[in-house]
Amino acid sequence: MAGKLTLTVSQLCEYIRRMLQLDPMLHGVELKGEISNLKFHQTGTIFFTLKDENAAINCVMYASDAARLQAAPFEGMRAVVSGSVGLYVRGGQMQFYTSSLRAEGVGVLYERLLALKEKLSREGLFEAQRKRPLPPYPDTVGVVSSPTGAVIHDIMNVSLRRDPQARILLCPVRVQGIGAADEVVQAIRLLEKIDSVSVIIVARGGGSMEDLWTFNEESVVRAVAACKKPVVSAVGHETDVTLCDLAADLRAPTPSAAAECVTPMRSETLAQIAGLREALTGALGRQTEQKEASLRLLEARLSACRPQKRLSAEAERLAQKRAQLRQAIGARLSLGEVALAQRRRELDMLSPYRVLARGYAIVTKEGGAVRSSAQVAGGDVVAIRFASGTADARILSSQSEEG
């Protein structure tokens, strides 16, 4: 009886690994099942379990193979994977080394698309009232797209043809594969923070549903909907519709159409400006004429109603009244003088002094008139008033006449 073979665990695991590696039936195998326990390692490697109703196997897909994926796998996805069976020696576990992975029919992705669309639609991310108008004259147009390929060249050609001074700022990203969604989200947020960027175009060329799946990822759709600046989605061909298209403020059928939508035709704009300038000049001239006519009318009204003119009129009236008053006073004085002269003549005719002019005199004694010789006696001093002048006299004697 032969002796028993004693192996270490490492030797046994290495032997099994080699046996599995040498078996041609275990290479180039395709498995189909449902993905679970999905994990994305920071190195880019993907770990998951592929299972059906009766069994499960651990799977690993290294970063070099994962980089070729058109769409990231998701939990619960029914998938077809290709690869080979091997043994992970350190853990002593059999696992499937996956070189490619695809959805088991388009229906799988389509079902997920419908479910996510329904979820986001209930949240209102696709509502028409959320859509914002594009700026008519953008400062800088931000573009989220691949730096290679025809998309960015089409956008540049169309934009510069319409406006040679158009400014295009490309934020380069991968548009498919693992990690592409994160790059698109970061690019949108970066362009959103740049003050000069007025509108953002998210664009890529056409392809299958898997090729365009980055723009159906929930993170990308939410980034587009949450962007504070208008977003134009130009993903795929006209017949391709992604959730990014629904969340954007405007969906363009092609990247070239997106460039036409956001870039105004410079020649047309200049013609509009010239027309507006001419219309504005004409309107300004007419308004100036109207204002000048109104000003002249107001000046005339002000001139007619100004206080200085009224004061001048009142001063003229006062001067007239003063002249009339002076004339009236002069006339009254003249009449008074005439009347006074007449009265003076009348008084003069009646005045006792008038008799003196004929040679008579008035004799007064102690201020009283002497009418009779009996009123004086010898030695009395009397005053004699002549027609011209007076004289004092002494009475030598007086005699009375007896009749």
Tab-separated table of C-alpha atoms in Angstrom:
chain	number	residue	atom	x	y	z
A	1	MET	CA	0.000	0.000	0.000
A	2	ALA	CA	1.428	3.270	-1.148
A	3	GLY	CA	2.038	6.001	1.359
A	4	LYS	CA	-0.376	8.879	1.606
A	5	LEU	CA	0.540	12.168	-0.140
A	6	THR	CA	0.756	15.069	2.241
A	7	LEU	CA	0.382	18.566	0.773
A	8	THR	CA	0.279	22.013	2.188
A	9	VAL	CA	-2.794	24.138	1.625
A	10	SER	CA	-0.813	26.345	-0.740
A	11	GLN	CA	0.333	23.345	-2.775
A	12	LEU	CA	-3.184	22.010	-3.064
A	13	CYS	CA	-4.641	25.338	-4.098
A	14	GLU	CA	-1.873	25.888	-6.623
A	15	TYR	CA	-2.464	22.412	-8.075
A	16	ILE	CA	-6.185	23.034	-8.440
A	17	ARG	CA	-5.479	26.434	-10.010
A	18	ARG	CA	-3.225	24.844	-12.606
A	19	MET	CA	-5.706	22.104	-13.346
A	20	LEU	CA	-8.428	24.669	-13.905
A	21	GLN	CA	-6.081	26.721	-16.064
A	22	LEU	CA	-5.188	23.695	-18.224
A	23	ASP	CA	-8.795	22.650	-18.816
A	24	PRO	CA	-9.868	24.146	-22.192
A	25	MET	CA	-13.527	23.731	-21.248
A	26	LEU	CA	-13.087	26.415	-18.588
A	27	HIS	CA	-11.738	29.112	-20.941
A	28	GLY	CA	-13.826	31.364	-23.179
A	29	VAL	CA	-16.916	30.475	-21.197
A	30	GLU	CA	-20.071	32.581	-21.304
A	31	LEU	CA	-22.260	32.660	-18.204
A	32	LYS	CA	-25.588	34.337	-17.750
A	33	GLY	CA	-27.280	35.218	-14.515
A	34	GLU	CA	-28.193	38.045	-12.181
A	35	ILE	CA	-25.575	40.374	-10.700
A	36	SER	CA	-25.515	40.835	-6.936
A	37	ASN	CA	-23.040	42.003	-4.265
A	38	LEU	CA	-21.686	44.499	-6.799
A	39	LYS	CA	-18.595	46.435	-5.646
A	40	PHE	CA	-16.427	48.958	-7.506
A	41	HIS	CA	-12.876	49.056	-6.135
A	42	GLN	CA	-10.918	52.331	-6.210
A	43	THR	CA	-8.374	50.652	-8.526
A	44	GLY	CA	-11.102	50.188	-11.145
A	45	THR	CA	-11.584	46.471	-10.532
A	46	ILE	CA	-15.196	45.248	-10.246
A	47	PHE	CA	-16.278	42.466	-7.870
A	48	PHE	CA	-19.711	40.855	-8.069
A	49	THR	CA	-21.611	37.598	-7.718
A	50	LEU	CA	-23.389	36.034	-10.688
A	51	LYS	CA	-26.277	33.801	-9.654
A	52	ASP	CA	-29.274	31.914	-10.948
A	53	GLU	CA	-32.031	30.007	-9.169
A	54	ASN	CA	-29.756	27.209	-7.973
A	55	ALA	CA	-26.151	28.400	-7.776
A	56	ALA	CA	-23.812	31.390	-7.539
A	57	ILE	CA	-20.196	32.118	-8.395
A	58	ASN	CA	-17.903	34.999	-7.415
A	59	CYS	CA	-16.680	37.082	-10.328
A	60	VAL	CA	-13.890	39.621	-10.769
A	61	MET	CA	-13.314	41.997	-13.661
A	62	TYR	CA	-9.984	43.806	-13.681
A	63	ALA	CA	-9.705	47.513	-14.435
A	64	SER	CA	-8.209	46.982	-17.901
A	65	ASP	CA	-11.285	44.988	-18.957
A	66	ALA	CA	-13.748	47.188	-17.039
A	67	ALA	CA	-12.503	50.269	-18.906
A	68	ARG	CA	-13.966	48.818	-22.128
A	69	LEU	CA	-17.503	48.555	-20.725
A	70	GLN	CA	-20.068	50.735	-22.484
A	71	ALA	CA	-22.292	50.955	-19.413
A	72	ALA	CA	-21.682	50.282	-15.771
A	73	PRO	CA	-23.346	47.141	-14.396
A	74	PHE	CA	-25.897	47.581	-11.653
A	75	GLU	CA	-27.319	45.522	-8.818
A	76	GLY	CA	-29.945	43.065	-10.054
A	77	MET	CA	-28.868	43.343	-13.681
A	78	ARG	CA	-29.378	40.234	-15.804
A	79	ALA	CA	-26.093	39.922	-17.636
A	80	VAL	CA	-24.000	37.709	-19.911
A	81	VAL	CA	-20.319	37.561	-18.959
A	82	SER	CA	-17.369	36.024	-20.800
A	83	GLY	CA	-14.161	34.775	-19.258
A	84	SER	CA	-12.523	31.812	-17.594
A	85	VAL	CA	-12.801	29.827	-14.369
A	86	GLY	CA	-9.907	30.026	-11.923
A	87	LEU	CA	-8.968	29.699	-8.275
A	88	TYR	CA	-8.086	32.560	-6.026
A	89	VAL	CA	-5.253	30.861	-4.189
A	90	ARG	CA	-5.015	33.186	-1.230
A	91	GLY	CA	-8.656	32.702	-0.343
A	92	GLY	CA	-8.989	29.179	-1.684
A	93	GLN	CA	-12.082	30.229	-3.619
A	94	MET	CA	-13.092	29.423	-7.136
A	95	GLN	CA	-14.094	32.494	-9.116
A	96	PHE	CA	-14.895	33.606	-12.633
A	97	TYR	CA	-12.385	35.995	-14.210
A	98	THR	CA	-14.580	38.212	-16.405
A	99	SER	CA	-13.171	39.763	-19.563
A	100	SER	CA	-16.443	41.220	-20.957
A	101	LEU	CA	-19.909	41.919	-19.656
A	102	ARG	CA	-23.124	42.919	-21.366
A	103	ALA	CA	-26.774	43.099	-20.510
A	104	GLU	CA	-28.811	40.022	-21.311
A	105	GLY	CA	-30.738	41.685	-24.132
A	106	VAL	CA	-31.645	45.344	-24.588
A	107	GLY	CA	-34.750	44.759	-22.508
A	108	VAL	CA	-32.723	44.713	-19.295
A	109	LEU	CA	-31.360	48.213	-19.789
A	110	TYR	CA	-34.681	49.395	-21.133
A	111	GLU	CA	-36.501	48.164	-18.029
A	112	ARG	CA	-34.005	49.990	-15.829
A	113	LEU	CA	-34.370	53.098	-17.991
A	114	LEU	CA	-38.151	53.051	-17.615
A	115	ALA	CA	-37.933	52.554	-13.853
A	116	LEU	CA	-35.498	55.461	-13.404
A	117	LYS	CA	-37.534	57.640	-15.758
A	118	GLU	CA	-40.663	56.979	-13.722
A	119	LYS	CA	-38.843	57.757	-10.468
A	120	LEU	CA	-37.352	61.039	-11.682
A	121	SER	CA	-40.566	62.036	-13.405
A	122	ARG	CA	-42.451	61.736	-10.109
A	123	GLU	CA	-39.880	64.116	-8.608
A	124	GLY	CA	-40.646	66.673	-11.316
A	125	LEU	CA	-37.209	66.691	-12.979
A	126	PHE	CA	-38.738	66.598	-16.454
A	127	GLU	CA	-41.491	69.195	-15.940
A	128	ALA	CA	-41.826	71.813	-18.685
A	129	GLN	CA	-42.112	74.698	-16.225
A	130	ARG	CA	-38.574	73.959	-15.026
A	131	LYS	CA	-37.157	74.654	-18.480
A	132	ARG	CA	-35.291	77.944	-18.767
A	133	PRO	CA	-34.823	79.992	-21.948
A	134	LEU	CA	-31.379	80.111	-23.493
A	135	PRO	CA	-29.486	83.410	-23.285
A	136	PRO	CA	-29.874	85.259	-26.619
A	137	TYR	CA	-26.270	86.461	-26.603
A	138	PRO	CA	-24.089	84.086	-24.537
A	139	ASP	CA	-20.694	85.185	-23.316
A	140	THR	CA	-18.998	81.780	-23.267
A	141	VAL	CA	-20.496	78.421	-24.253
A	142	GLY	CA	-19.341	75.543	-22.047
A	143	VAL	CA	-19.150	72.123	-23.688
A	144	VAL	CA	-19.066	68.777	-21.852
A	145	SER	CA	-17.882	66.196	-24.352
A	146	SER	CA	-14.993	64.045	-25.491
A	147	PRO	CA	-11.943	66.015	-26.667
A	148	THR	CA	-11.580	63.616	-29.601
A	149	GLY	CA	-14.003	62.722	-32.334
A	150	ALA	CA	-16.333	64.717	-34.539
A	151	VAL	CA	-18.630	66.145	-31.842
A	152	ILE	CA	-16.436	68.969	-30.567
A	153	HIS	CA	-15.255	69.754	-34.108
A	154	ASP	CA	-18.840	70.035	-35.329
A	155	ILE	CA	-19.728	72.353	-32.450
A	156	MET	CA	-16.655	74.528	-33.071
A	157	ASN	CA	-17.201	74.695	-36.842
A	158	VAL	CA	-20.860	75.634	-36.590
A	159	SER	CA	-20.318	78.145	-33.768
A	160	LEU	CA	-17.417	79.949	-35.451
A	161	ARG	CA	-19.231	80.007	-38.794
A	162	ARG	CA	-22.195	81.717	-37.167
A	163	ASP	CA	-20.046	84.010	-35.023
A	164	PRO	CA	-16.271	84.228	-35.642
A	165	GLN	CA	-15.919	85.762	-32.173
A	166	ALA	CA	-17.776	82.973	-30.382
A	167	ARG	CA	-16.045	81.635	-27.275
A	168	ILE	CA	-16.191	77.872	-26.658
A	169	LEU	CA	-14.840	76.314	-23.452
A	170	LEU	CA	-14.449	72.520	-23.598
A	171	CYS	CA	-14.401	70.512	-20.391
A	172	PRO	CA	-13.122	67.128	-21.689
A	173	VAL	CA	-14.669	63.937	-20.345
A	174	ARG	CA	-15.111	60.309	-21.226
A	175	VAL	CA	-18.590	59.826	-22.621
A	176	GLN	CA	-18.932	56.081	-21.976
A	177	GLY	CA	-17.596	53.389	-19.760
A	178	ILE	CA	-16.973	53.013	-16.050
A	179	GLY	CA	-16.401	56.404	-14.388
A	180	ALA	CA	-17.696	58.410	-17.353
A	181	ALA	CA	-20.814	59.476	-15.451
A	182	ASP	CA	-18.721	60.891	-12.601
A	183	GLU	CA	-16.603	62.875	-15.061
A	184	VAL	CA	-19.683	64.337	-16.748
A	185	VAL	CA	-21.167	65.347	-13.403
A	186	GLN	CA	-17.926	67.023	-12.305
A	187	ALA	CA	-17.605	68.826	-15.634
A	188	ILE	CA	-21.145	70.243	-15.388
A	189	ARG	CA	-20.513	71.476	-11.854
A	190	LEU	CA	-17.179	72.987	-12.844
A	191	LEU	CA	-18.621	74.934	-15.788
A	192	GLU	CA	-21.514	76.043	-13.595
A	193	LYS	CA	-19.056	77.838	-11.288
A	194	ILE	CA	-17.380	79.817	-14.100
A	195	ASP	CA	-19.036	83.248	-14.262
A	196	SER	CA	-18.361	83.812	-17.966
A	197	VAL	CA	-20.110	80.574	-18.992
A	198	SER	CA	-23.676	81.477	-20.006
A	199	VAL	CA	-24.929	78.092	-21.280
A	200	ILE	CA	-23.680	74.489	-21.211
A	201	ILE	CA	-23.870	71.899	-24.011
A	202	VAL	CA	-23.680	68.218	-23.012
A	203	ALA	CA	-22.910	66.287	-26.179
A	204	ARG	CA	-21.717	63.010	-27.667
A	205	GLY	CA	-22.156	61.120	-30.943
A	206	GLY	CA	-24.643	58.363	-31.653
A	207	GLY	CA	-24.481	54.738	-30.586
A	208	SER	CA	-26.362	51.884	-29.009
A	209	MET	CA	-28.294	52.114	-25.777
A	210	GLU	CA	-25.267	50.802	-23.928
A	211	ASP	CA	-23.039	53.372	-25.636
A	212	LEU	CA	-25.312	56.196	-24.494
A	213	TRP	CA	-25.971	54.767	-21.045
A	214	THR	CA	-23.741	57.307	-19.280
A	215	PHE	CA	-26.404	59.921	-20.068
A	216	ASN	CA	-29.094	57.769	-18.491
A	217	GLU	CA	-27.229	57.495	-15.203
A	218	GLU	CA	-29.145	59.030	-12.310
A	219	SER	CA	-26.203	61.172	-11.172
A	220	VAL	CA	-25.846	62.760	-14.611
A	221	VAL	CA	-29.569	63.429	-14.961
A	222	ARG	CA	-29.710	65.052	-11.527
A	223	ALA	CA	-26.636	67.179	-12.273
A	224	VAL	CA	-28.258	68.463	-15.464
A	225	ALA	CA	-31.539	69.215	-13.685
A	226	ALA	CA	-29.820	70.937	-10.747
A	227	CYS	CA	-27.500	73.085	-12.876
A	228	LYS	CA	-28.159	76.792	-12.298
A	229	LYS	CA	-27.253	77.620	-15.884
A	230	PRO	CA	-29.260	76.558	-18.962
A	231	VAL	CA	-28.207	73.153	-20.305
A	232	VAL	CA	-28.605	71.925	-23.889
A	233	SER	CA	-28.456	68.152	-24.354
A	234	ALA	CA	-27.174	66.846	-27.700
A	235	VAL	CA	-26.651	63.146	-27.058
A	236	GLY	CA	-26.767	60.640	-29.901
A	237	HIS	CA	-28.784	61.015	-33.062
A	238	GLU	CA	-32.211	62.543	-33.477
A	239	THR	CA	-33.938	59.200	-32.787
A	240	ASP	CA	-31.954	58.619	-29.575
A	241	VAL	CA	-33.618	59.956	-26.427
A	242	THR	CA	-31.844	59.811	-23.073
A	243	LEU	CA	-32.940	60.924	-19.618
A	244	CYS	CA	-30.361	63.675	-19.904
A	245	ASP	CA	-32.348	65.012	-22.878
A	246	LEU	CA	-35.522	65.083	-20.790
A	247	ALA	CA	-33.899	66.895	-17.867
A	248	ALA	CA	-32.102	69.508	-19.988
A	249	ASP	CA	-33.583	72.916	-20.693
A	250	LEU	CA	-33.402	72.152	-24.411
A	251	ARG	CA	-32.824	68.962	-26.378
A	252	ALA	CA	-30.986	69.331	-29.679
A	253	PRO	CA	-31.144	66.490	-32.218
A	254	THR	CA	-27.410	66.753	-32.995
A	255	PRO	CA	-24.349	68.552	-31.589
A	256	SER	CA	-24.353	70.809	-34.673
A	257	ALA	CA	-27.967	71.754	-33.978
A	258	ALA	CA	-27.027	72.510	-30.380
A	259	ALA	CA	-24.344	74.920	-31.591
A	260	GLU	CA	-26.904	76.624	-33.843
A	261	CYS	CA	-29.312	76.976	-30.936
A	262	VAL	CA	-26.866	78.665	-28.561
A	263	THR	CA	-24.788	80.739	-31.010
A	264	PRO	CA	-26.592	83.665	-32.649
A	265	MET	CA	-25.767	84.529	-36.266
A	266	ARG	CA	-23.440	87.511	-35.943
A	267	SER	CA	-24.437	89.087	-39.268
A	268	GLU	CA	-28.133	88.903	-38.362
A	269	THR	CA	-27.419	90.320	-34.926
A	270	LEU	CA	-25.478	93.249	-36.395
A	271	ALA	CA	-28.305	93.896	-38.865
A	272	GLN	CA	-30.825	93.866	-36.011
A	273	ILE	CA	-28.647	96.252	-34.018
A	274	ALA	CA	-28.401	98.602	-37.012
A	275	GLY	CA	-32.167	98.489	-37.477
A	276	LEU	CA	-32.768	99.118	-33.803
A	277	ARG	CA	-30.248	101.974	-33.807
A	278	GLU	CA	-32.009	103.584	-36.780
A	279	ALA	CA	-35.423	103.135	-35.192
A	280	LEU	CA	-34.126	104.466	-31.892
A	281	THR	CA	-32.565	107.499	-33.586
A	282	GLY	CA	-35.830	108.259	-35.395
A	283	ALA	CA	-37.895	107.796	-32.260
A	284	LEU	CA	-35.474	109.955	-30.296
A	285	GLY	CA	-35.662	112.695	-32.932
A	286	ARG	CA	-39.455	112.653	-32.940
A	287	GLN	CA	-39.586	112.655	-29.186
A	288	THR	CA	-37.108	115.550	-29.072
A	289	GLU	CA	-39.272	117.566	-31.467
A	290	GLN	CA	-42.368	116.846	-29.380
A	291	LYS	CA	-40.571	117.819	-26.193
A	292	GLU	CA	-39.264	121.034	-27.774
A	293	ALA	CA	-42.780	121.967	-28.944
A	294	SER	CA	-44.132	121.230	-25.477
A	295	LEU	CA	-41.324	123.313	-23.966
A	296	ARG	CA	-42.113	126.270	-26.215
A	297	LEU	CA	-45.781	126.032	-25.267
A	298	LEU	CA	-44.914	125.904	-21.589
A	299	GLU	CA	-42.554	128.856	-21.970
A	300	ALA	CA	-45.336	130.846	-23.639
A	301	ARG	CA	-47.731	129.940	-20.847
A	302	LEU	CA	-45.117	130.795	-18.247
A	303	SER	CA	-44.377	134.082	-19.969
A	304	ALA	CA	-48.085	134.924	-19.949
A	305	CYS	CA	-48.479	133.990	-16.313
A	306	ARG	CA	-45.145	134.985	-14.854
A	307	PRO	CA	-45.277	137.305	-11.790
A	308	GLN	CA	-42.849	139.825	-13.292
A	309	LYS	CA	-45.177	140.524	-16.173
A	310	ARG	CA	-48.127	140.939	-13.850
A	311	LEU	CA	-46.048	143.210	-11.617
A	312	SER	CA	-45.087	145.280	-14.652
A	313	ALA	CA	-48.741	145.567	-15.670
A	314	GLU	CA	-49.762	146.524	-12.141
A	315	ALA	CA	-46.906	149.055	-11.941
A	316	GLU	CA	-48.093	150.594	-15.205
A	317	ARG	CA	-51.626	150.773	-13.899
A	318	LEU	CA	-50.330	152.353	-10.677
A	319	ALA	CA	-48.407	154.945	-12.637
A	320	GLN	CA	-51.520	155.737	-14.622
A	321	LYS	CA	-53.576	156.018	-11.445
A	322	ARG	CA	-50.877	158.207	-9.888
A	323	ALA	CA	-50.873	160.486	-12.959
A	324	GLN	CA	-54.646	160.616	-12.921
A	325	LEU	CA	-54.594	161.419	-9.212
A	326	ARG	CA	-52.032	164.150	-9.696
A	327	GLN	CA	-54.069	165.574	-12.540
A	328	ALA	CA	-57.217	165.462	-10.447
A	329	ILE	CA	-55.450	167.063	-7.491
A	330	GLY	CA	-54.015	169.743	-9.800
A	331	ALA	CA	-57.429	170.415	-11.218
A	332	ARG	CA	-58.925	170.604	-7.741
A	333	LEU	CA	-56.146	172.930	-6.611
A	334	SER	CA	-56.660	175.139	-9.659
A	335	LEU	CA	-60.382	175.308	-8.943
A	336	GLY	CA	-59.648	176.007	-5.306
A	337	GLU	CA	-57.216	178.737	-6.159
A	338	VAL	CA	-59.758	180.337	-8.464
A	339	ALA	CA	-62.418	180.121	-5.764
A	340	LEU	CA	-59.984	181.417	-3.173
A	341	ALA	CA	-59.057	184.330	-5.369
A	342	GLN	CA	-62.729	185.096	-5.832
A	343	ARG	CA	-63.340	184.924	-2.117
A	344	ARG	CA	-60.263	187.039	-1.519
A	345	ARG	CA	-61.649	189.627	-3.883
A	346	GLU	CA	-65.005	189.453	-2.214
A	347	LEU	CA	-63.429	189.770	1.215
A	348	ASP	CA	-61.232	192.502	-0.035
A	349	MET	CA	-64.293	194.375	-1.185
A	350	LEU	CA	-65.753	194.061	2.279
A	351	SER	CA	-62.515	194.656	4.188
A	352	PRO	CA	-62.366	197.858	6.280
A	353	TYR	CA	-58.772	198.219	5.251
A	354	ARG	CA	-59.852	198.853	1.686
A	355	VAL	CA	-61.289	202.261	2.835
A	356	LEU	CA	-57.842	203.229	4.060
A	357	ALA	CA	-56.620	203.326	0.474
A	358	ARG	CA	-58.880	206.342	-0.044
A	359	GLY	CA	-57.097	208.306	2.625
A	360	TYR	CA	-58.831	207.178	5.776
A	361	ALA	CA	-57.132	205.789	8.879
A	362	ILE	CA	-58.153	203.655	11.812
A	363	VAL	CA	-57.502	204.849	15.303
A	364	THR	CA	-57.125	202.288	18.058
A	365	LYS	CA	-56.586	202.727	21.725
A	366	GLU	CA	-55.297	199.843	23.738
A	367	GLY	CA	-56.181	197.480	20.909
A	368	GLY	CA	-59.739	198.637	20.558
A	369	ALA	CA	-61.092	200.786	17.743
A	370	VAL	CA	-61.886	204.428	18.596
A	371	ARG	CA	-65.197	205.276	17.050
A	372	SER	CA	-65.952	208.459	18.929
A	373	SER	CA	-64.007	211.400	20.327
A	374	ALA	CA	-65.628	210.641	23.555
A	375	GLN	CA	-63.473	207.589	23.837
A	376	VAL	CA	-60.282	209.592	24.119
A	377	ALA	CA	-59.048	212.486	26.166
A	378	GLY	CA	-56.127	214.809	25.971
A	379	GLY	CA	-52.872	213.003	26.585
A	380	ASP	CA	-54.095	209.565	25.469
A	381	VAL	CA	-51.798	207.572	23.236
A	382	VAL	CA	-53.475	206.072	20.272
A	383	ALA	CA	-52.323	204.019	17.296
A	384	ILE	CA	-53.163	205.118	13.819
A	385	ARG	CA	-53.260	202.560	10.984
A	386	PHE	CA	-52.939	203.869	7.486
A	387	ALA	CA	-53.368	202.011	4.222
A	388	SER	CA	-49.656	201.489	4.439
A	389	GLY	CA	-48.053	201.420	7.855
A	390	THR	CA	-48.979	202.646	11.379
A	391	ALA	CA	-48.112	205.529	13.610
A	392	ASP	CA	-48.502	206.364	17.316
A	393	ALA	CA	-50.018	209.699	18.330
A	394	ARG	CA	-50.941	211.537	21.480
A	395	ILE	CA	-54.307	213.225	21.814
A	396	LEU	CA	-53.977	216.868	22.613
A	397	SER	CA	-57.626	217.373	23.187
A	398	SER	CA	-60.925	215.875	22.184
A	399	GLN	CA	-64.223	217.482	21.308
A	400	SER	CA	-67.477	215.829	20.745
A	401	GLU	CA	-69.928	216.966	18.168
A	402	GLU	CA	-73.438	217.573	19.283
A	403	GLY	CA	-76.077	217.107	16.785
